Coordinates of C-alpha atoms in Angstrom, one line a residue:
X1 CA -2.5 -22.4 -28.4
X2 CA -3.1 -21.4 -24.8
X3 CA -7.0 -21.7 -23.8
X4 CA -8.3 -18.2 -23.4
X5 CA -10.8 -17.5 -20.6
X6 CA -12.9 -14.5 -19.7
X7 CA -12.6 -13.2 -16.3
X8 CA -15.1 -10.4 -15.3
X9 CA -13.9 -7.8 -12.7
X10 CA -15.7 -8.5 -9.4
X11 CA -15.4 -6.3 -6.2
X12 CA -16.9 -7.0 -2.8
X13 CA -19.6 -4.5 -1.8
X14 CA -19.9 -3.8 1.9
X15 CA -23.6 -2.7 1.1
X16 CA -24.6 -5.9 -0.3
X17 CA -22.1 -8.0 1.7
X18 CA -21.2 -9.9 -1.4
X19 CA -19.0 -9.8 -4.6
X20 CA -20.6 -8.2 -7.5
X21 CA -19.6 -7.7 -11.0
X22 CA -18.2 -4.2 -11.5
X23 CA -20.5 -2.3 -13.9
X24 CA -19.7 1.5 -13.9
X25 CA -22.5 4.0 -14.1
X26 CA -21.0 5.5 -17.3
X27 CA -19.4 3.1 -19.6
X28 CA -15.7 3.6 -19.8
X29 CA -15.5 5.7 -16.8
X30 CA -15.3 5.2 -13.1
X31 CA -15.7 7.9 -10.3
X32 CA -14.1 6.9 -7.0
X33 CA -13.9 8.7 -3.6
X34 CA -11.5 7.4 -0.9
X35 CA -11.6 9.0 2.7
X36 CA -8.3 10.7 3.2
X37 CA -6.1 11.2 6.4
X38 CA -7.0 13.7 9.2
X39 CA -3.7 15.6 9.0
X40 CA -2.3 16.3 12.4
X41 CA 0.7 13.9 12.5
X42 CA 2.9 11.7 10.6
X43 CA 0.7 8.9 8.9
X44 CA 1.1 5.2 10.2
X45 CA 1.1 1.9 8.3
X46 CA -2.7 1.4 8.9
X47 CA -3.0 4.4 6.7
X48 CA -0.5 3.0 4.3
X49 CA -2.6 -0.3 4.2
X50 CA -5.6 1.7 2.9
X51 CA -3.9 3.8 0.2
X52 CA -1.8 1.0 -1.2
X53 CA -5.2 -1.2 -1.4
X54 CA -7.0 1.5 -3.2
X55 CA -3.9 2.5 -5.3
X56 CA -4.0 -0.9 -6.5
X57 CA -7.8 -0.6 -7.4
X58 CA -6.9 2.8 -9.0
X59 CA -4.2 1.1 -11.2
X60 CA -6.0 -2.0 -12.1
X61 CA -9.2 0.1 -13.4
X62 CA -6.9 2.2 -15.5
X63 CA -5.0 -1.0 -16.6
X64 CA -8.5 -2.5 -17.6
X65 CA -8.9 0.8 -19.9
X66 CA -11.2 2.9 -17.8
X67 CA -11.0 6.6 -17.5
X68 CA -10.8 7.0 -13.6
X69 CA -11.5 10.2 -11.5
X70 CA -10.1 9.3 -8.2
X71 CA -10.7 11.7 -5.2
X72 CA -9.2 11.6 -1.9
X73 CA -9.7 14.3 0.6
X74 CA -7.8 15.7 3.5
X75 CA -9.5 16.6 6.8
X76 CA -7.8 19.8 7.7
X77 CA -10.2 21.0 10.3
X78 CA -10.8 18.8 13.2
X79 CA -10.7 18.6 16.9
X80 CA -7.5 16.5 17.1
X81 CA -5.8 19.1 14.8
X82 CA -7.0 21.8 17.0
X83 CA -5.7 20.0 20.1
X84 CA -2.5 19.2 18.6
X85 CA -1.8 22.9 17.2
X86 CA -2.8 24.2 20.8
X87 CA -0.1 22.0 22.1
X88 CA 2.7 23.0 19.9
X89 CA 1.5 26.7 19.6
X90 CA 0.9 26.6 15.9
X91 CA -1.9 27.9 13.7
X92 CA -4.0 24.7 13.1
X93 CA -4.4 25.2 9.1
X94 CA -0.6 25.6 9.1
X95 CA 0.1 22.4 11.1
X96 CA -2.4 20.6 9.1
X97 CA -0.9 21.8 5.7
X98 CA 2.4 20.6 7.0
X99 CA 1.3 17.0 7.7
X100 CA -0.8 17.2 4.4
X101 CA 2.6 17.7 2.5
X102 CA 4.4 15.0 4.6
X103 CA 1.6 12.5 3.9
X104 CA 2.1 13.0 0.0
X105 CA 6.0 12.4 0.4
X106 CA 4.9 9.1 2.1
X107 CA 2.7 8.0 -0.6
X108 CA 5.2 8.8 -3.4
X109 CA 7.8 6.6 -1.4
X110 CA 5.1 3.9 -1.5
X111 CA 4.6 4.1 -5.2
X112 CA 0.9 5.2 -4.8
X113 CA -0.2 7.3 -7.7
X114 CA -1.5 10.9 -6.8
X115 CA -5.4 11.1 -6.9
X116 CA -6.9 13.4 -9.6
X117 CA -8.4 15.6 -6.7
X118 CA -7.1 16.1 -3.4
X119 CA -9.6 18.4 -1.9
X120 CA -9.4 20.1 1.8
X121 CA -12.2 20.8 4.2
X122 CA -11.0 24.4 4.7
X123 CA -11.5 25.0 0.9
X124 CA -15.0 23.7 0.8
X125 CA -16.8 25.4 3.6
X126 CA -19.3 27.0 1.2
X127 CA -20.3 23.7 -0.3
X128 CA -20.6 22.3 3.2
X129 CA -22.7 25.2 4.6
X130 CA -25.0 24.6 1.5
X131 CA -25.4 20.9 2.1
X132 CA -26.1 21.3 5.7
X133 CA -28.8 24.0 4.9
X134 CA -30.5 21.5 2.2
X135 CA -30.6 19.0 5.0
X136 CA -32.2 21.4 7.4
X137 CA -34.8 22.2 4.8
X138 CA -35.7 18.6 4.1
X139 CA -36.4 18.2 8.0
X140 CA -33.6 16.1 8.8
X141 CA -31.5 18.3 10.9
X142 CA -32.1 20.7 13.8
X143 CA -30.0 23.6 15.6
X144 CA -29.1 23.9 19.0
X145 CA -27.3 27.0 20.5
X146 CA -25.2 27.3 17.3
X147 CA -24.7 23.6 16.7
X148 CA -26.5 21.8 14.0
X149 CA -27.2 18.1 14.4
X150 CA -28.6 15.4 12.2
X151 CA -31.8 13.8 13.1
X152 CA -31.5 10.1 12.7
X153 CA -35.0 9.5 13.7
X154 CA -36.0 11.4 10.6
X155 CA -34.0 9.1 8.3
X156 CA -35.6 5.7 8.5
X157 CA -33.1 3.8 6.4
X158 CA -30.3 4.9 8.9
X159 CA -28.1 1.8 9.5
X160 CA -28.3 0.0 6.2
X161 CA -24.6 -0.2 5.5
X162 CA -23.3 -1.1 9.0
X163 CA -26.6 -3.4 9.6
X164 CA -27.0 -1.6 13.0
X165 CA -30.2 -1.2 14.4
X166 CA -31.1 2.6 15.4
X167 CA -31.5 1.6 19.3
X168 CA -28.2 -0.3 19.3
X169 CA -26.1 2.7 17.6
X170 CA -23.8 4.8 19.7
X171 CA -23.7 8.7 19.1
X172 CA -21.6 9.2 15.9
X173 CA -19.4 11.8 17.8
X174 CA -15.7 11.9 18.8
X175 CA -16.7 13.3 22.1
X176 CA -19.1 12.4 24.8
X177 CA -22.8 12.2 24.3
X178 CA -24.4 15.8 24.2
X179 CA -27.7 16.0 26.4
X180 CA -29.1 18.4 24.1
X181 CA -29.6 15.8 21.2
X182 CA -33.1 14.4 20.5
X183 CA -31.6 11.1 20.0
X184 CA -28.1 10.0 21.4
X185 CA -27.3 8.9 17.8
X186 CA -27.7 12.1 16.2
X187 CA -24.4 13.5 15.1
X188 CA -23.0 17.1 14.3
X189 CA -23.3 18.6 11.0
X190 CA -21.9 22.2 12.3
X191 CA -20.2 22.9 15.8
X192 CA -20.4 26.0 17.1
X193 CA -17.5 28.0 17.7
X194 CA -15.2 27.8 21.2
X195 CA -13.2 30.6 22.1
X196 CA -9.9 30.6 20.5
X197 CA -10.7 27.9 17.9
X198 CA -11.0 28.5 14.2
X199 CA -14.1 29.2 12.8
X200 CA -16.2 30.3 10.0
X201 CA -19.5 32.3 9.8
X202 CA -22.8 30.4 9.0
X203 CA -26.6 30.9 9.0
X204 CA -26.3 29.2 12.7
X205 CA -23.6 31.2 13.8
X206 CA -19.7 31.0 13.9
X207 CA -18.4 27.4 13.9
X208 CA -16.8 24.8 11.9
X209 CA -17.8 21.7 10.1
X210 CA -18.5 18.2 11.9
X211 CA -16.5 15.2 10.6
X212 CA -19.0 13.5 8.5
X213 CA -20.4 16.2 6.4
X214 CA -17.1 17.2 5.0
X215 CA -16.8 13.8 2.8
X216 CA -20.6 14.0 1.8
X217 CA -19.9 17.6 0.5
X218 CA -16.6 17.0 -1.3
X219 CA -17.5 13.9 -3.0
X220 CA -20.8 15.4 -4.2
X221 CA -18.6 18.4 -5.3
X222 CA -16.1 16.5 -7.6
X223 CA -18.2 13.4 -8.4
X224 CA -21.9 14.6 -8.0
X225 CA -24.4 12.9 -5.8
X226 CA -24.3 9.5 -7.8
X227 CA -21.1 7.9 -8.2
X228 CA -19.2 4.5 -8.5
X229 CA -17.0 3.6 -5.8
X230 CA -16.7 4.9 -2.3
X231 CA -13.7 3.5 -0.1
X232 CA -11.9 3.6 3.3
X233 CA -11.0 1.4 6.0
X234 CA -13.4 -1.0 7.8
X235 CA -13.3 1.3 10.8
X236 CA -15.0 4.0 8.6
X237 CA -18.3 1.7 8.1
X238 CA -19.7 3.1 11.4
X239 CA -20.2 5.6 12.1
X240 CA -18.6 7.7 9.2
X241 CA -19.6 6.0 6.1
X242 CA -23.3 5.2 7.8
X243 CA -23.7 9.0 8.4
X244 CA -22.5 9.9 5.2
X245 CA -25.1 8.1 3.6
X246 CA -27.6 9.5 5.7
X247 CA -26.6 13.1 5.1
X248 CA -26.0 12.7 1.3
X249 CA -29.5 11.1 0.8
X250 CA -31.0 13.7 3.3
X251 CA -29.7 16.6 1.1
X252 CA -30.3 14.9 -2.3
X253 CA -32.8 12.0 -2.2
X254 CA -31.4 10.8 -5.6
X255 CA -27.9 10.3 -4.0
X256 CA -26.4 6.8 -4.6
X257 CA -23.0 5.0 -4.5
X258 CA -23.0 1.7 -6.2
X259 CA -20.2 0.1 -4.4
X260 CA -18.7 0.4 -1.0
X261 CA -15.2 -0.9 -0.4
X262 CA -13.4 -1.5 2.8
X263 CA -9.9 -2.5 3.7
X264 CA -9.0 -4.6 6.7
X265 CA -6.9 -3.2 9.7
X266 CA -3.2 -3.5 10.3
X267 CA -3.0 -5.1 13.9
X268 CA -0.2 -5.2 16.2
X269 CA -0.4 -8.4 18.6
X270 CA -3.7 -8.9 17.2
X271 CA -5.1 -5.5 18.2
X272 CA -5.9 -2.7 15.7
X273 CA -3.3 -0.2 15.0
X274 CA -4.2 3.3 15.5
X275 CA -2.9 6.6 16.8
X276 CA -5.6 6.6 19.6
X277 CA -4.5 3.3 21.0
X278 CA -0.8 4.3 21.0
X279 CA 0.3 1.0 19.3
X280 CA 1.2 2.2 15.9
X281 CA 4.3 2.8 13.9
X282 CA 4.5 5.6 11.6
X283 CA 5.4 4.9 7.7
X284 CA 8.6 7.0 8.2
X285 CA 9.7 4.7 11.0
X286 CA 9.4 1.6 9.2
X287 CA 10.7 2.9 5.8
X288 CA 13.8 4.1 7.8
X289 CA 14.8 0.4 8.2
X290 CA 12.9 -1.2 5.1
X291 CA 12.8 -0.2 1.4
X292 CA 9.3 1.5 0.8
X293 CA 8.6 -1.4 -1.8
X294 CA 9.2 -4.2 0.9
X295 CA 6.4 -2.4 2.8
X296 CA 4.1 -2.2 0.1
X297 CA 5.1 -5.8 -0.7
X298 CA 4.2 -6.7 2.7
X299 CA 1.0 -5.0 2.9
X300 CA -0.2 -6.6 -0.5
X301 CA 0.7 -10.3 0.7
X302 CA -2.5 -10.3 2.6
X303 CA -5.8 -9.7 0.9
X304 CA -6.9 -6.2 1.1
X305 CA -10.2 -7.1 3.0
X306 CA -8.3 -9.1 5.6
X307 CA -6.6 -8.1 8.6
X308 CA -2.7 -8.1 8.5
X309 CA -0.7 -8.5 11.6
X310 CA 2.5 -6.2 11.6
X311 CA 5.5 -8.4 11.6
X312 CA 9.1 -7.7 11.6
X313 CA 9.5 -11.1 10.3
X314 CA 7.4 -10.8 7.4
X315 CA 9.0 -7.5 6.5
X316 CA 12.3 -9.4 6.2
X317 CA 10.7 -11.8 4.0
X318 CA 9.1 -8.9 1.7
X319 CA 12.4 -7.3 1.7
X320 CA 14.2 -10.5 0.4
X321 CA 11.6 -10.9 -2.2
X322 CA 12.0 -7.6 -3.4
X323 CA 15.8 -8.0 -3.6
X324 CA 15.3 -11.5 -5.3
X325 CA 13.0 -9.6 -7.9
X326 CA 15.2 -6.7 -8.7
X327 CA 18.4 -8.7 -8.8
X328 CA 16.7 -11.0 -11.3
X329 CA 15.6 -8.1 -13.4
X330 CA 19.2 -6.5 -13.2
X331 CA 20.8 -9.8 -14.2
X332 CA 18.2 -10.0 -16.9
X333 CA 18.8 -6.4 -18.2
X334 CA 22.8 -7.2 -18.3
X335 CA 22.2 -10.3 -20.3
X336 CA 20.0 -8.7 -22.9
X337 CA 22.3 -5.7 -23.1
X338 CA 25.5 -8.0 -23.5
X339 CA 23.6 -9.8 -26.5
X340 CA 21.8 -6.9 -27.8
X341 CA 24.1 -6.1 -30.7
X342 CA 24.3 -9.8 -31.7
X343 CA 20.5 -9.9 -31.9
X344 CA 20.3 -6.7 -34.0
X345 CA 22.8 -8.0 -36.7
X346 CA 21.3 -11.5 -36.9
X347 CA 19.7 -12.1 -40.1
X348 CA 17.4 -14.6 -38.8
X349 CA 14.8 -13.7 -36.1
X350 CA 14.6 -16.0 -33.4
X351 CA 11.3 -16.9 -31.3
X352 CA 11.1 -17.3 -27.5
X353 CA 11.1 -20.8 -26.4
X354 CA 7.9 -22.6 -26.0
X355 CA 8.6 -23.0 -22.0
X356 CA 9.0 -19.2 -22.0
X357 CA 5.9 -18.6 -24.2
X358 CA 3.8 -21.1 -21.9
X359 CA 5.2 -19.2 -18.7
X360 CA 4.0 -15.9 -20.1
X361 CA 0.5 -17.2 -21.1
X362 CA 0.1 -18.8 -17.7
X363 CA 1.2 -15.3 -16.0
X364 CA -1.4 -13.4 -18.0
X365 CA -4.3 -15.5 -17.3
X366 CA -3.5 -16.0 -13.8
X367 CA -2.8 -12.2 -13.2
X368 CA -6.3 -11.3 -14.9
X369 CA -8.0 -14.3 -12.9
X370 CA -6.9 -13.2 -9.4
X371 CA -6.8 -9.5 -9.9
X372 CA -10.6 -9.6 -11.4
X373 CA -11.4 -11.7 -8.3
X374 CA -11.7 -8.7 -5.8
X375 CA -7.9 -7.8 -6.3
X376 CA -6.4 -11.0 -5.0
X377 CA -2.9 -9.6 -4.8
X378 CA -1.4 -12.3 -2.4
X379 CA -2.1 -15.1 -5.0
X380 CA -0.3 -13.0 -7.8
X381 CA 2.9 -12.5 -5.7
X382 CA 3.3 -16.4 -5.3
X383 CA 2.9 -19.3 -7.6
X384 CA 2.9 -18.4 -11.3
X385 CA 4.8 -15.0 -10.8
X386 CA 7.5 -16.6 -8.7
X387 CA 7.7 -19.4 -11.6
X388 CA 8.4 -16.7 -14.2
X389 CA 11.4 -15.5 -12.1
X390 CA 12.8 -19.0 -11.5
X391 CA 12.6 -19.7 -15.3
X392 CA 14.5 -16.3 -15.9
X393 CA 17.2 -17.2 -13.5
X394 CA 17.3 -20.6 -15.3
X395 CA 18.0 -18.9 -18.7
X396 CA 20.6 -16.7 -17.3
X397 CA 22.4 -19.7 -15.9
X398 CA 22.0 -21.5 -19.3
X399 CA 23.6 -18.5 -21.0
X400 CA 26.9 -18.8 -19.0
X401 CA 27.4 -21.7 -21.0
X402 CA 28.6 -22.3 -24.5
X403 CA 25.2 -22.4 -26.6
X404 CA 24.7 -22.9 -30.3
X405 CA 23.7 -19.4 -31.9
X406 CA 20.0 -20.3 -32.4
X407 CA 19.6 -21.7 -28.9
X408 CA 21.6 -18.7 -27.4
X409 CA 19.4 -15.8 -29.3
X410 CA 16.1 -17.8 -28.6
X411 CA 17.0 -17.5 -24.9
X412 CA 17.7 -13.9 -25.2
X413 CA 14.4 -13.2 -26.9
X414 CA 12.9 -15.3 -24.2
X415 CA 14.4 -12.9 -21.4
X416 CA 13.4 -9.8 -23.2
X417 CA 9.7 -11.0 -23.4
X418 CA 9.6 -12.5 -19.9
X419 CA 11.1 -9.1 -18.5
X420 CA 8.5 -7.1 -20.3
X421 CA 5.8 -9.1 -18.9
X422 CA 7.1 -9.0 -15.2
X423 CA 7.4 -5.3 -15.7
X424 CA 3.7 -5.0 -16.8
X425 CA 2.5 -6.9 -13.7
X426 CA 4.7 -5.0 -11.4
X427 CA 3.6 -1.5 -12.9
X428 CA -0.1 -2.6 -12.2
X429 CA 0.7 -3.6 -8.7
X430 CA 2.9 -0.4 -7.9
X431 CA 5.9 -2.3 -7.6
X432 CA 7.8 -1.1 -10.4
X433 CA 10.2 1.8 -9.1
X434 CA 10.8 4.6 -11.3
X435 CA 14.6 4.2 -10.2
X436 CA 16.9 1.7 -11.9
X437 CA 17.5 -1.9 -11.1
X438 CA 20.9 -1.1 -9.7
X439 CA 19.7 2.1 -7.6
X440 CA 16.7 -0.1 -5.9
X441 CA 19.3 -3.0 -5.0
X442 CA 21.8 -0.3 -3.5
X443 CA 19.0 1.0 -1.6
X444 CA 17.9 -2.4 -0.4
X445 CA 21.6 -3.2 0.6
X446 CA 21.7 0.2 2.6
X447 CA 18.6 -0.5 4.5
X448 CA 20.1 -4.0 5.2
X449 CA 23.3 -2.5 6.6
X450 CA 21.3 -0.2 8.8
X451 CA 19.2 -2.9 10.3
X452 CA 22.3 -5.1 10.9
X453 CA 24.2 -2.0 12.4
X454 CA 27.0 -2.7 10.1
X455 CA 29.0 -0.8 7.4
X456 CA 30.0 -2.4 4.0
X457 CA 33.7 -1.7 4.7
X458 CA 33.3 -4.1 7.7
X459 CA 31.7 -6.9 5.6
X460 CA 34.3 -6.4 3.0
X461 CA 36.9 -6.9 5.7
X462 CA 35.2 -10.1 6.9
X463 CA 34.9 -11.2 3.4
X464 CA 38.8 -10.6 3.0
X465 CA 39.5 -12.5 6.4
X466 CA 37.5 -15.4 5.2
X467 CA 39.4 -15.6 2.0
X468 CA 42.6 -15.7 3.6
X469 CA 41.4 -18.3 6.0
X470 CA 40.1 -20.4 3.2
X471 CA 43.4 -20.1 1.1
X472 CA 45.4 -21.2 4.0
X473 CA 43.4 -24.1 4.7
X474 CA 43.6 -25.2 1.1
X475 CA 47.5 -25.0 1.4
X476 CA 47.3 -27.3 4.7
X477 CA 47.6 -31.1 4.2
X478 CA 46.3 -32.0 7.7
X479 CA 43.1 -29.7 8.4
X480 CA 41.0 -30.3 11.2
X481 CA 37.5 -30.2 11.2
X482 CA 37.5 -27.1 13.7
X483 CA 39.5 -25.1 11.2
X484 CA 36.6 -25.3 8.8
X485 CA 34.3 -24.1 11.5
X486 CA 36.3 -20.9 11.9
X487 CA 35.6 -20.1 8.2
X488 CA 32.2 -21.1 8.4
X489 CA 31.8 -18.7 11.7
X490 CA 32.3 -15.5 9.5
X491 CA 29.4 -16.5 7.3
X492 CA 27.1 -17.6 10.0
X493 CA 27.8 -14.4 12.0
X494 CA 26.9 -12.3 9.2
X495 CA 23.9 -14.3 8.3
X496 CA 22.4 -14.1 11.9
X497 CA 22.3 -10.0 11.1
X498 CA 20.6 -10.4 7.8
X499 CA 23.9 -10.7 5.5
X500 CA 24.5 -13.6 3.3
X501 CA 27.8 -14.4 1.7
X502 CA 27.8 -15.9 -1.9
X503 CA 30.8 -17.5 -3.6
X504 CA 30.9 -16.8 -7.2
X505 CA 33.9 -18.4 -8.8
X506 CA 36.9 -17.0 -7.1
X507 CA 35.1 -14.1 -5.6
X508 CA 32.6 -13.8 -2.7
X509 CA 29.7 -11.2 -2.6
X510 CA 27.4 -10.1 -0.2
X511 CA 23.5 -9.5 -0.2
X512 CA 20.8 -8.9 2.3
X513 CA 18.9 -12.0 3.4
X514 CA 16.3 -13.0 6.3
X515 CA 18.4 -13.1 9.5
X516 CA 19.3 -16.7 10.2
X517 CA 18.9 -17.6 13.8
X518 CA 19.8 -14.2 15.1
X519 CA 21.4 -14.7 18.4
X520 CA 19.2 -12.6 20.9
X521 CA 18.0 -13.4 24.3
X522 CA 14.4 -14.9 24.0
X523 CA 12.9 -12.2 26.1
X524 CA 14.4 -9.3 24.1
X525 CA 12.7 -7.2 21.3
X526 CA 14.4 -7.5 17.8
X527 CA 16.9 -4.6 17.5
X528 CA 15.5 -3.7 14.2
X529 CA 11.9 -3.1 15.2
X530 CA 10.9 0.4 14.8
X531 CA 10.4 2.1 18.1
X532 CA 6.7 2.9 19.1
X533 CA 5.8 6.7 19.3

């Protein structure tokens, strides 16, 4: 019997700067808030990184048996939204609504489960105004010409999340420092209306919320002032999350969040990818050429707290990994289906092989160990998980041979259990598509054709040419080496474009692969790289 080990779920807490055993406030229940997008454009893969990471957390908590309340907001009132709306001549809320919907399409493509609540700022103005008034009443905010600013000098614990000293802090604004502030680090809770801008009435005059107060008010509305997990990108530690803590505690001294979690950046040439810098690719640009599962796999191949450098080469490897995975599952499903009737009618029930059982036990133990260690997904996608797929393919090869009935049916039972275990792991990781294995493989092949700028008809034509050439070579008694090179040229030409040919018996099939030594000038960009916006 395999040794049973207990692994307690630990997560890294940005507040304490260490891993901690996860203990929810209410036993069996988890309350989690993750900062959402400012919806004024299509989301980029930096956003994908954050929401895939917290989707994995959401899924794993549910896998552990917790009842999870996951809240992820939309910022639909913001300077950038207003600026973009003015540029295109659109109502700011209409523009924001459109991109909120586009974001949800991207999240569904990436297999991210919908949050339980997805509040928007424009629907929570009352709660925001009420919280600002509490902060003013507690002497932690002041008004200037219709603006309301938080006074960091009146909140001694300011800086405890980021570790910044007050004198070192920059202003928490997205605009230039306002000379009317008592301290340059003071930040806006309410912004007085400007001509032509969207606004709401308030005790301080017409205006709209500041950026930071939104999340404090909405998290308190849906999760109360005390909840388990608050997440977001590392760039939100300061000023956004630092200011959230100050606001929430100033409004309600008992406010407390147990665990702060932050994901690492996506970089391009080792520089943070962001819209403000302009070095970003949208999710749509990437998934136009790569299957969304490949993008999700790529993002999960780096630990969520580490920076991941955007790489076409790594996307290619992830795409091939997903194809290998789904091809194995498709072949496994076909084999099980082929022998299903024989299993049902067999008088004797056959057990799985010892090798298969050990492989399953190892996968279960490894999966729990690595996921419990602050969601270490890269370790899962390699090693033992890969070993399971190798074993499945080995069993599939054995079933093509003539086997005695006990050995054959035992191997089929092994495949059934192995497939189930793989599906369980994929489900928690969010890599199990709702589409059939066949459909996913077809989609992966279509993406590969698009990257290669080829049609399937062209590939089949080259396969036919190669078959005719091989047949003629077999009929020749005196064959020169150069003739074989002509046959291999077709294979190598396609391989350079990410298409590999596989000879199966008398037939040849094709499948995607990582491009092999693509013939490109050394100073040129890859043809399949999404173009920068």
